[in-house]
Amino acid sequence: MRNLKRQLLAGPYLLWMAGFILLPVVMILYYAFTTTSGHFTMLNITSISASIHLKSLLLSLKLALVCTIICLVLSYPLAMILNNMKLKRQGFIVFVFILPMWMNFMLRILAWKMLLSNNGVINTLLETLGLPALDILNTPSAVVFCMVYDFLPFMILPIYNAMSRIQKDILEAAKDLGAGNIIIFFKIIVPLTMSGVVSGIIMVFVPALTSFAISDLLGGGKVLLIGNVIEQAFMQEYNWNLGSGLSVVLMIFVIASMALMSSKGEEGGASVW
Amino acid sequence: MVKKSVERIYLSIIFLFLYLPIVVLIVLSFNNSKSKVQWGGFTFNWYIKLFSSKSIMEAFGTTIFISLASALIATLLGTLAALGIDAMKKRNQTIMIGATNIPLLNADIVTGISMMLLFVRFTRLGLSTVLIAHITFNIPYVILNVLPKLKQSSRTTYEAALDLGATPFYAFFKIIWPQIRPGVFSGFLMAMTMSLDDFSVTYFTKGAGIHTLSTMIYTEMRKGIRPEMYALSTILFLIALLLLLFMNFRPSVHKEKGDAL
């Protein structure tokens, strides 16, 4: 009885979820499957096969994949190094990676734009060193670069968390039983950090797949991701039905990639922070 | 030895990567020239001008209001929800946690658009719609921070207190609250950070004439950012730095604090 009363504490949250998570999804589905006059149609969904839409979806998938791989490759050794430092306060690590978020996201991207520009700091530096200039602004490379910059913490933190939970005894036992460093890495460290890797991949891949602001700022109007197409459908063409249809397609891709990943790692998700 | 220095170098490169743009922005906030590439001498001018710019101060006020209010309300709703979820049966708990993950993992753009579609049907877009949207995407961060602390806390002490005649309210504040407090705080802080840094959801759910710093910068991007913006961001960054340093390095009363945040 007492238990039931306590469960009721989740009531306001349930109502909130129904009103502001479930209902909006219903709305977007409604718009996606109707015409402007309210008749049923599949055209908004099938318009994804139009060549511009398909091209931007494929480009988004490609960039998101590249971004995720780069983040993973950078983060894994980083997490190992951080873990080996045996800091007393693990909170400090999280702190270091969260802190940049307090500098406005837009401004940070803008700062990269300045740094990467033709007469920016990085190219001046490369020039004095006698190296060829880096001319990546307004290309997909610049977009991937800033995506990696923006989403890297979301890969590092879950992997670091998983790694710091590995008990030292297990590693020592493996050593006592004659395992070398390589065997320990592949047989113990990798499997035990898998849940962190899965969380990290989801936390990077999904925002990378769906972002529109970074490509808008750095692509110079030449890099059109699916997020940009949706944003333009809503804010410039005022074609809400088309925008909703494309959003639903995007949602399907997000759900599919999440399902694929969580089936790989046993528990996945939730252990992000 | 070699391995150690390779590790050091790698670590430094990553930190340079993360903090270089921030250094650039801080330097620009003291640059006595409107140009973005030329150094025109040191000045505090932008900091002084900042406070007389009505539009920037308004956007700043809106940003702070939205992030504080949304984090507070989300913390209240989220903590209550975590208490409720914790009392549920295992199967229901899994469902609830799964549902909680949806807005956390869903694409920002879809969250923003779907809420906008709902809001325009029933009301007009304005400050309150942004607030509701921010609360919605903030609640999961609070729940996911509080729930693990609840799981660690001991049920028996709470029940013992009730058996000894404490009211549930009293028992909660004496026994459960001290144990979950670090989780509640880090949830609040995380929620506030996410809200402060959000662009996509705000962009779609805000009404005309309302700006947070992010959306204001976005619209100004084409005609050039006012240097006052760099000054304001520098101030915000330094406040966050001091706040977080204080929370991390104060005499360790709650030493378990760190693992959630």
XYZ file of C-alpha atoms in Angstrom:
534
model
C 0.000 0.000 0.000
C 2.766 2.353 1.017
C 4.601 1.229 -2.069
C 1.726 2.142 -4.335
C 1.616 5.623 -2.858
C 5.286 6.060 -3.581
C 4.852 4.910 -7.149
C 2.350 7.728 -7.585
C 5.246 10.172 -7.260
C 6.081 9.306 -10.848
C 2.590 10.477 -11.829
C 3.418 14.053 -12.787
C 6.315 12.805 -14.877
C 4.069 10.271 -16.640
C 1.576 12.999 -17.482
C 4.382 15.231 -18.694
C 5.748 12.465 -20.918
C 2.326 11.735 -22.364
C 1.741 15.403 -23.122
C 5.141 16.473 -24.363
C 6.809 13.359 -25.714
C 4.038 11.066 -26.908
C 1.646 13.707 -28.207
C 4.299 15.537 -30.266
C 5.245 12.231 -31.880
C 1.572 11.694 -32.741
C 1.500 15.182 -34.264
C 4.546 14.602 -36.403
C 3.111 11.292 -37.612
C -0.183 13.015 -38.425
C 1.543 15.685 -40.522
C 3.795 13.116 -42.152
C 0.886 11.059 -43.474
C -1.432 13.864 -44.605
C -1.523 16.496 -47.318
C -1.969 20.196 -46.551
C -5.731 19.689 -46.884
C -5.682 16.832 -44.382
C -6.048 13.844 -46.704
C -4.060 10.675 -46.224
C -0.919 10.386 -48.339
C 2.333 8.478 -48.457
C 4.004 11.061 -50.683
C 5.773 12.864 -47.816
C 7.454 9.649 -46.773
C 8.265 8.388 -50.237
C 9.715 11.755 -51.232
C 12.890 10.589 -49.502
C 13.646 8.755 -52.742
C 13.806 12.046 -54.624
C 17.408 12.457 -55.692
C 18.253 15.576 -53.603
C 16.743 14.050 -50.483
C 18.377 10.694 -51.020
C 21.710 12.350 -51.695
C 21.571 14.354 -48.475
C 20.502 11.311 -46.465
C 23.401 9.266 -47.831
C 25.827 12.121 -47.184
C 24.526 12.424 -43.603
C 24.941 8.709 -43.027
C 28.458 8.817 -44.449
C 29.575 11.842 -42.412
C 27.981 10.484 -39.232
C 29.753 7.165 -39.729
C 33.128 8.809 -40.348
C 32.612 11.096 -37.340
C 31.692 8.151 -35.097
C 34.715 6.118 -36.185
C 37.099 9.042 -35.631
C 35.597 9.700 -32.188
C 35.932 6.034 -31.243
C 39.527 5.803 -32.443
C 40.460 8.982 -30.556
C 38.523 8.150 -27.394
C 39.540 4.582 -26.683
C 43.259 5.209 -26.117
C 42.365 8.445 -24.355
C 40.094 6.617 -21.921
C 42.882 4.100 -21.259
C 45.404 6.849 -20.582
C 43.017 8.687 -18.274
C 42.191 5.473 -16.480
C 45.872 4.638 -15.979
C 46.455 8.021 -14.375
C 44.444 6.721 -11.416
C 43.037 10.079 -10.465
C 41.476 10.220 -7.045
C 38.657 12.405 -8.251
C 37.078 10.883 -11.309
C 34.634 13.748 -11.314
C 37.471 15.924 -12.496
C 37.674 14.075 -15.814
C 33.996 14.598 -16.482
C 34.435 18.211 -15.465
C 37.171 18.784 -18.029
C 35.014 17.451 -20.846
C 31.764 19.138 -19.814
C 33.283 22.567 -19.203
C 33.637 23.588 -22.884
C 29.861 23.311 -23.204
C 29.521 26.449 -21.113
C 31.071 28.427 -23.898
C 28.254 28.815 -26.376
C 28.179 26.014 -28.958
C 27.624 28.416 -31.841
C 30.599 30.551 -30.864
C 32.874 27.552 -30.519
C 31.990 26.425 -34.024
C 32.554 29.974 -35.213
C 35.964 29.985 -33.548
C 36.884 26.869 -35.505
C 35.721 28.603 -38.636
C 38.154 31.431 -37.939
C 40.950 29.030 -37.050
C 40.473 27.014 -40.221
C 39.995 29.938 -42.586
C 42.542 30.640 -45.322
C 44.349 33.358 -43.390
C 43.523 31.836 -40.006
C 45.895 30.832 -37.241
C 46.295 27.207 -38.314
C 47.178 27.977 -41.913
C 49.582 30.743 -40.895
C 51.260 28.252 -38.611
C 51.446 25.599 -41.329
C 52.846 28.179 -43.719
C 55.673 29.213 -41.395
C 56.509 25.545 -40.934
C 56.641 25.209 -44.696
C 53.716 22.810 -44.835
C 50.899 22.892 -47.394
C 47.829 24.907 -46.401
C 44.743 23.163 -45.068
C 41.877 24.285 -47.232
C 38.909 22.426 -45.789
C 36.457 25.226 -45.044
C 33.112 24.828 -46.846
C 33.755 21.146 -47.447
C 32.364 18.019 -45.780
C 35.752 17.569 -44.060
C 35.246 20.765 -42.073
C 31.791 19.579 -41.035
C 33.152 16.229 -39.859
C 35.992 17.999 -38.059
C 33.609 20.132 -36.025
C 31.234 17.251 -35.401
C 34.132 15.316 -33.906
C 35.004 18.364 -31.835
C 31.452 18.786 -30.599
C 30.580 15.139 -29.897
C 33.918 13.753 -28.666
C 32.984 14.071 -24.951
C 29.929 11.880 -25.532
C 32.235 9.090 -26.678
C 34.979 9.572 -24.101
C 32.806 9.689 -20.981
C 30.909 6.394 -21.336
C 34.054 4.503 -22.365
C 36.011 6.025 -19.491
C 33.186 5.151 -17.090
C 33.110 1.541 -18.242
C 36.892 1.306 -18.051
C 37.136 2.707 -14.546
C 34.675 0.069 -13.355
C 36.962 -2.821 -14.348
C 38.271 -4.350 -11.164
C 42.032 -4.507 -10.781
C 41.796 -8.069 -9.397
C 40.628 -9.411 -12.733
C 43.592 -7.906 -14.551
C 45.998 -9.222 -11.930
C 44.464 -12.685 -12.047
C 44.901 -12.735 -15.819
C 48.532 -11.698 -15.426
C 49.151 -14.364 -12.799
C 47.741 -16.930 -15.157
C 50.253 -15.891 -17.777
C 48.298 -13.596 -20.094
C 50.291 -10.966 -21.947
C 49.207 -7.375 -22.419
C 47.673 -8.048 -25.810
C 45.576 -10.953 -24.565
C 44.470 -8.932 -21.534
C 43.421 -6.101 -23.819
C 41.370 -8.220 -26.196
C 40.013 -10.783 -23.737
C 39.265 -8.545 -20.767
C 39.392 -4.815 -21.387
C 37.563 -4.762 -24.716
C 34.658 -7.041 -23.693
C 34.203 -5.247 -20.362
C 34.088 -1.815 -21.960
C 31.705 -2.878 -24.721
C 28.657 -1.353 -23.029
C 30.461 1.983 -22.820
C 31.494 1.777 -26.451
C 27.915 1.041 -27.496
C 26.574 4.003 -25.489
C 29.285 6.190 -26.955
C 28.537 5.158 -30.518
C 24.830 5.890 -30.065
C 25.508 9.210 -28.349
C 27.751 10.339 -31.204
C 26.121 8.743 -34.237
C 22.584 10.016 -33.599
C 23.400 13.716 -33.138
C 25.915 13.559 -35.993
C 23.315 12.022 -38.289
C 20.715 14.622 -37.437
C 22.670 17.827 -36.908
C 21.963 20.788 -39.155
C 23.615 23.746 -37.458
C 27.228 22.644 -37.966
C 26.823 21.997 -41.679
C 24.919 25.261 -41.992
C 27.758 27.239 -40.419
C 30.748 25.446 -41.899
C 29.525 23.992 -45.146
C 29.073 27.382 -46.774
C 25.704 26.239 -48.159
C 27.406 23.488 -50.120
C 27.066 20.657 -47.625
C 23.404 19.734 -47.459
C 22.643 17.158 -44.782
C 19.237 15.619 -44.182
C 18.890 17.872 -41.134
C 19.342 20.925 -43.361
C 16.729 19.651 -45.806
C 14.231 19.200 -42.978
C 15.050 22.569 -41.467
C 14.570 24.291 -44.815
C 11.286 22.482 -45.422
C 9.988 23.939 -42.157
C 11.573 27.361 -41.921
C 11.901 28.427 -45.560
C 9.375 26.512 -47.652
C 6.808 26.232 -44.845
C 6.047 22.748 -46.125
C 5.371 21.144 -42.767
C 3.963 17.939 -44.210
C 7.071 17.259 -46.251
C 9.323 18.214 -43.324
C 7.411 15.872 -41.030
C 7.582 13.058 -43.560
C 11.358 13.403 -43.835
C 11.641 13.650 -40.027
C 9.778 10.356 -39.704
C 12.213 8.741 -42.129
C 15.084 10.172 -40.094
C 13.490 8.835 -36.914
C 13.323 5.358 -38.466
C 17.029 5.520 -39.218
C 17.798 6.668 -35.674
C 15.717 3.886 -34.128
C 17.225 1.296 -36.469
C 20.786 2.312 -35.658
C 20.010 2.285 -31.944
C 18.390 -1.146 -32.131
C 21.342 -2.461 -34.118
C 23.822 -1.133 -31.579
C 22.031 -2.196 -28.416
C 21.661 -5.726 -29.706
C 25.449 -5.754 -29.968
C 26.118 -4.641 -26.401
C 24.126 -6.508 -23.779
C 22.893 -3.575 -21.758
C 23.898 -0.446 -23.684
C 22.329 2.954 -23.063
C 21.596 4.362 -19.623
C 25.194 4.066 -18.414
C 26.147 7.171 -20.313
C 27.005 9.392 -17.393
C 59.405 6.137 -20.245
C 58.809 6.649 -23.946
C 55.297 5.318 -23.519
C 54.665 7.840 -20.778
C 55.690 10.819 -22.903
C 53.689 9.572 -25.888
C 50.687 9.428 -23.585
C 51.370 12.947 -22.338
C 51.650 14.315 -25.868
C 48.438 12.584 -26.943
C 46.597 13.963 -23.927
C 47.887 17.479 -24.618
C 46.781 17.331 -28.251
C 43.253 16.306 -27.254
C 43.031 19.089 -24.690
C 44.370 21.582 -27.179
C 41.678 20.394 -29.589
C 38.961 20.860 -26.963
C 40.097 24.193 -25.579
C 41.694 25.990 -28.539
C 38.425 27.573 -29.768
C 37.715 28.739 -26.237
C 41.110 30.404 -25.995
C 40.446 32.095 -29.339
C 37.118 33.471 -28.127
C 38.617 34.750 -24.882
C 41.438 36.468 -26.783
C 38.924 38.024 -29.194
C 36.914 39.406 -26.294
C 39.920 41.594 -25.413
C 40.779 42.503 -28.991
C 40.573 46.225 -29.725
C 39.562 45.726 -33.341
C 36.366 44.604 -35.000
C 38.367 42.395 -37.310
C 38.420 38.743 -36.453
C 41.951 38.108 -37.637
C 43.872 41.206 -36.622
C 45.085 41.977 -33.125
C 44.390 45.631 -32.385
C 45.637 45.862 -28.841
C 44.153 45.014 -25.479
C 40.832 46.492 -24.406
C 38.047 46.076 -21.878
C 35.771 48.008 -24.178
C 33.524 45.101 -25.192
C 32.909 44.245 -21.566
C 31.758 47.776 -20.855
C 29.655 48.067 -24.009
C 28.095 44.697 -23.311
C 26.061 45.972 -20.393
C 24.584 48.838 -22.379
C 23.468 46.625 -25.257
C 19.779 46.062 -24.629
C 19.316 43.196 -27.098
C 22.247 41.171 -25.774
C 21.266 41.676 -22.147
C 17.713 40.644 -22.993
C 18.867 37.460 -24.728
C 21.194 36.803 -21.815
C 18.331 37.222 -19.340
C 16.126 34.885 -21.364
C 18.892 32.283 -21.569
C 19.558 32.358 -17.840
C 15.858 32.309 -17.000
C 15.154 29.363 -19.311
C 18.092 27.290 -18.154
C 17.588 27.973 -14.439
C 13.820 27.521 -14.480
C 13.875 24.464 -16.716
C 16.632 22.840 -14.658
C 14.763 23.545 -11.409
C 11.410 22.222 -12.616
C 13.060 19.252 -14.310
C 14.923 18.467 -11.089
C 11.692 18.522 -9.107
C 9.732 16.385 -11.576
C 12.687 14.104 -12.244
C 13.506 13.456 -8.590
C 9.865 12.654 -7.811
C 9.765 10.405 -10.853
C 12.940 8.615 -9.780
C 11.447 7.987 -6.330
C 8.322 6.571 -7.954
C 10.201 4.473 -10.476
C 12.408 3.083 -7.718
C 9.304 1.744 -5.937
C 8.016 -0.010 -9.046
C 8.304 -3.640 -10.013
C 11.354 -4.615 -12.018
C 9.447 -4.963 -15.293
C 7.770 -1.573 -15.016
C 11.083 -0.015 -14.071
C 12.652 -1.258 -17.288
C 9.785 0.183 -19.314
C 10.004 3.533 -17.532
C 13.769 3.801 -17.957
C 13.423 2.881 -21.609
C 10.831 5.614 -22.100
C 13.049 8.071 -20.246
C 15.848 7.380 -22.699
C 13.734 8.362 -25.703
C 14.112 12.160 -25.534
C 17.732 11.713 -24.472
C 18.594 9.716 -27.560
C 16.118 11.155 -30.023
C 17.412 13.637 -32.543
C 17.283 17.238 -31.341
C 15.767 18.381 -34.585
C 12.933 15.845 -34.350
C 12.277 16.730 -30.695
C 12.149 20.411 -31.618
C 9.936 19.987 -34.655
C 7.486 17.582 -33.059
C 7.002 19.923 -30.117
C 6.566 22.886 -32.396
C 3.833 21.037 -34.289
C 2.037 20.373 -31.010
C 2.431 23.912 -29.686
C 1.228 25.747 -32.776
C -1.945 23.683 -32.760
C -2.942 24.625 -29.216
C -1.175 27.855 -28.361
C 1.267 30.427 -29.706
C 5.004 29.980 -29.680
C 6.674 32.103 -27.046
C 8.814 31.961 -23.960
C 6.684 29.336 -22.228
C 6.891 26.907 -25.152
C 10.692 27.085 -25.025
C 10.548 26.491 -21.281
C 8.296 23.429 -21.644
C 10.555 22.008 -24.353
C 13.663 22.490 -22.228
C 12.049 20.891 -19.186
C 11.128 17.910 -21.350
C 14.617 17.217 -22.592
C 16.118 17.968 -19.156
C 14.071 15.517 -17.066
C 15.931 12.395 -18.310
C 19.280 13.778 -17.168
C 17.901 14.227 -13.658
C 16.291 10.782 -13.508
C 19.408 9.041 -14.779
C 21.492 10.833 -12.147
C 19.145 10.263 -9.200
C 18.082 6.677 -9.861
C 21.527 5.088 -9.326
C 21.829 6.919 -5.986
C 18.421 5.596 -4.934
C 19.464 2.093 -5.870
C 22.544 2.421 -3.644
C 20.627 3.868 -0.717
C 19.361 1.455 1.901
C 15.641 0.788 2.021
C 15.787 -0.809 5.442
C 16.882 2.330 7.276
C 13.946 4.200 5.791
C 11.517 1.453 6.791
C 13.028 1.289 10.272
C 12.407 5.027 10.653
C 8.780 4.538 9.648
C 8.397 1.654 12.107
C 9.771 3.873 14.825
C 7.021 6.383 14.158
C 8.577 8.878 11.760
C 6.221 10.350 9.184
C 7.167 9.420 5.589
C 7.964 13.080 4.994
C 10.325 13.287 7.975
C 11.931 9.953 7.175
C 12.493 11.061 3.608
C 14.347 14.228 4.543
C 16.350 12.560 7.301
C 17.322 9.388 5.479
C 16.735 9.310 1.748
C 17.472 12.935 0.867
C 21.056 12.989 2.214
C 21.813 9.869 0.193
C 20.432 11.079 -3.125
C 21.468 14.724 -2.792
C 24.698 14.401 -4.837
C 22.698 12.789 -7.643
C 20.073 15.517 -7.525
C 22.754 18.209 -7.680
C 24.640 16.683 -10.558
C 21.344 16.108 -12.367
C 20.481 19.765 -11.907
C 23.869 20.896 -13.141
C 23.764 18.587 -16.139
C 20.259 19.798 -17.000
C 21.342 23.410 -16.756
C 24.372 22.816 -18.958
C 22.304 21.079 -21.631
C 19.718 23.826 -21.562
C 22.341 26.548 -21.780
C 24.062 24.883 -24.713
C 20.919 23.991 -26.644
C 20.270 25.468 -30.033
C 18.088 23.137 -32.124
C 15.151 22.700 -29.783
C 15.031 26.408 -28.899
C 15.256 27.350 -32.569
C 12.070 25.478 -33.419
C 9.997 26.184 -30.317
C 10.659 29.887 -29.758
C 8.235 32.573 -30.792
C 9.135 35.588 -32.881
C 11.065 38.257 -31.015
C 12.379 35.895 -28.376
C 16.051 35.102 -28.437
C 18.393 33.020 -26.365
C 22.099 33.611 -26.866
C 22.370 30.624 -29.219
C 19.581 31.680 -31.554
C 20.743 35.291 -31.466
C 24.243 34.314 -32.512
C 22.781 32.111 -35.233
C 20.830 34.978 -36.785
C 23.759 37.373 -36.416
C 26.182 34.953 -37.994
C 25.614 36.292 -41.493
C 26.170 39.942 -40.749
C 28.985 39.296 -38.294
C 29.078 38.670 -34.578
C 29.298 41.649 -32.257
C 32.470 41.374 -30.124
C 30.286 41.932 -27.047
C 29.142 38.346 -27.561
C 32.680 37.077 -27.012
C 32.899 39.135 -23.839
C 29.624 37.748 -22.515
C 30.614 34.165 -23.309
C 33.947 34.661 -21.611
C 32.192 35.858 -18.463
C 29.817 32.876 -18.558
C 32.672 30.470 -19.109
C 34.676 31.865 -16.206
C 31.659 31.677 -13.900
C 31.149 28.029 -14.864
C 34.842 27.334 -14.372
C 34.827 28.812 -10.871
C 31.554 27.084 -9.974
C 32.724 23.677 -11.141
C 36.163 24.080 -9.587
C 34.496 24.933 -6.306
C 32.216 21.905 -6.490
C 35.049 19.558 -7.371
C 37.737 20.750 -5.039
C 35.962 21.953 -1.940
C 36.926 20.071 1.236
C 35.520 16.631 0.467
C 32.440 16.239 2.589
C 30.660 14.097 0.022
C 33.433 12.133 -1.491
C 31.147 9.958 -3.584
C 29.898 13.077 -5.307
C 32.268 12.846 -8.224
C 31.151 9.622 -9.824
C 27.810 10.874 -11.015
C 28.980 14.115 -12.466
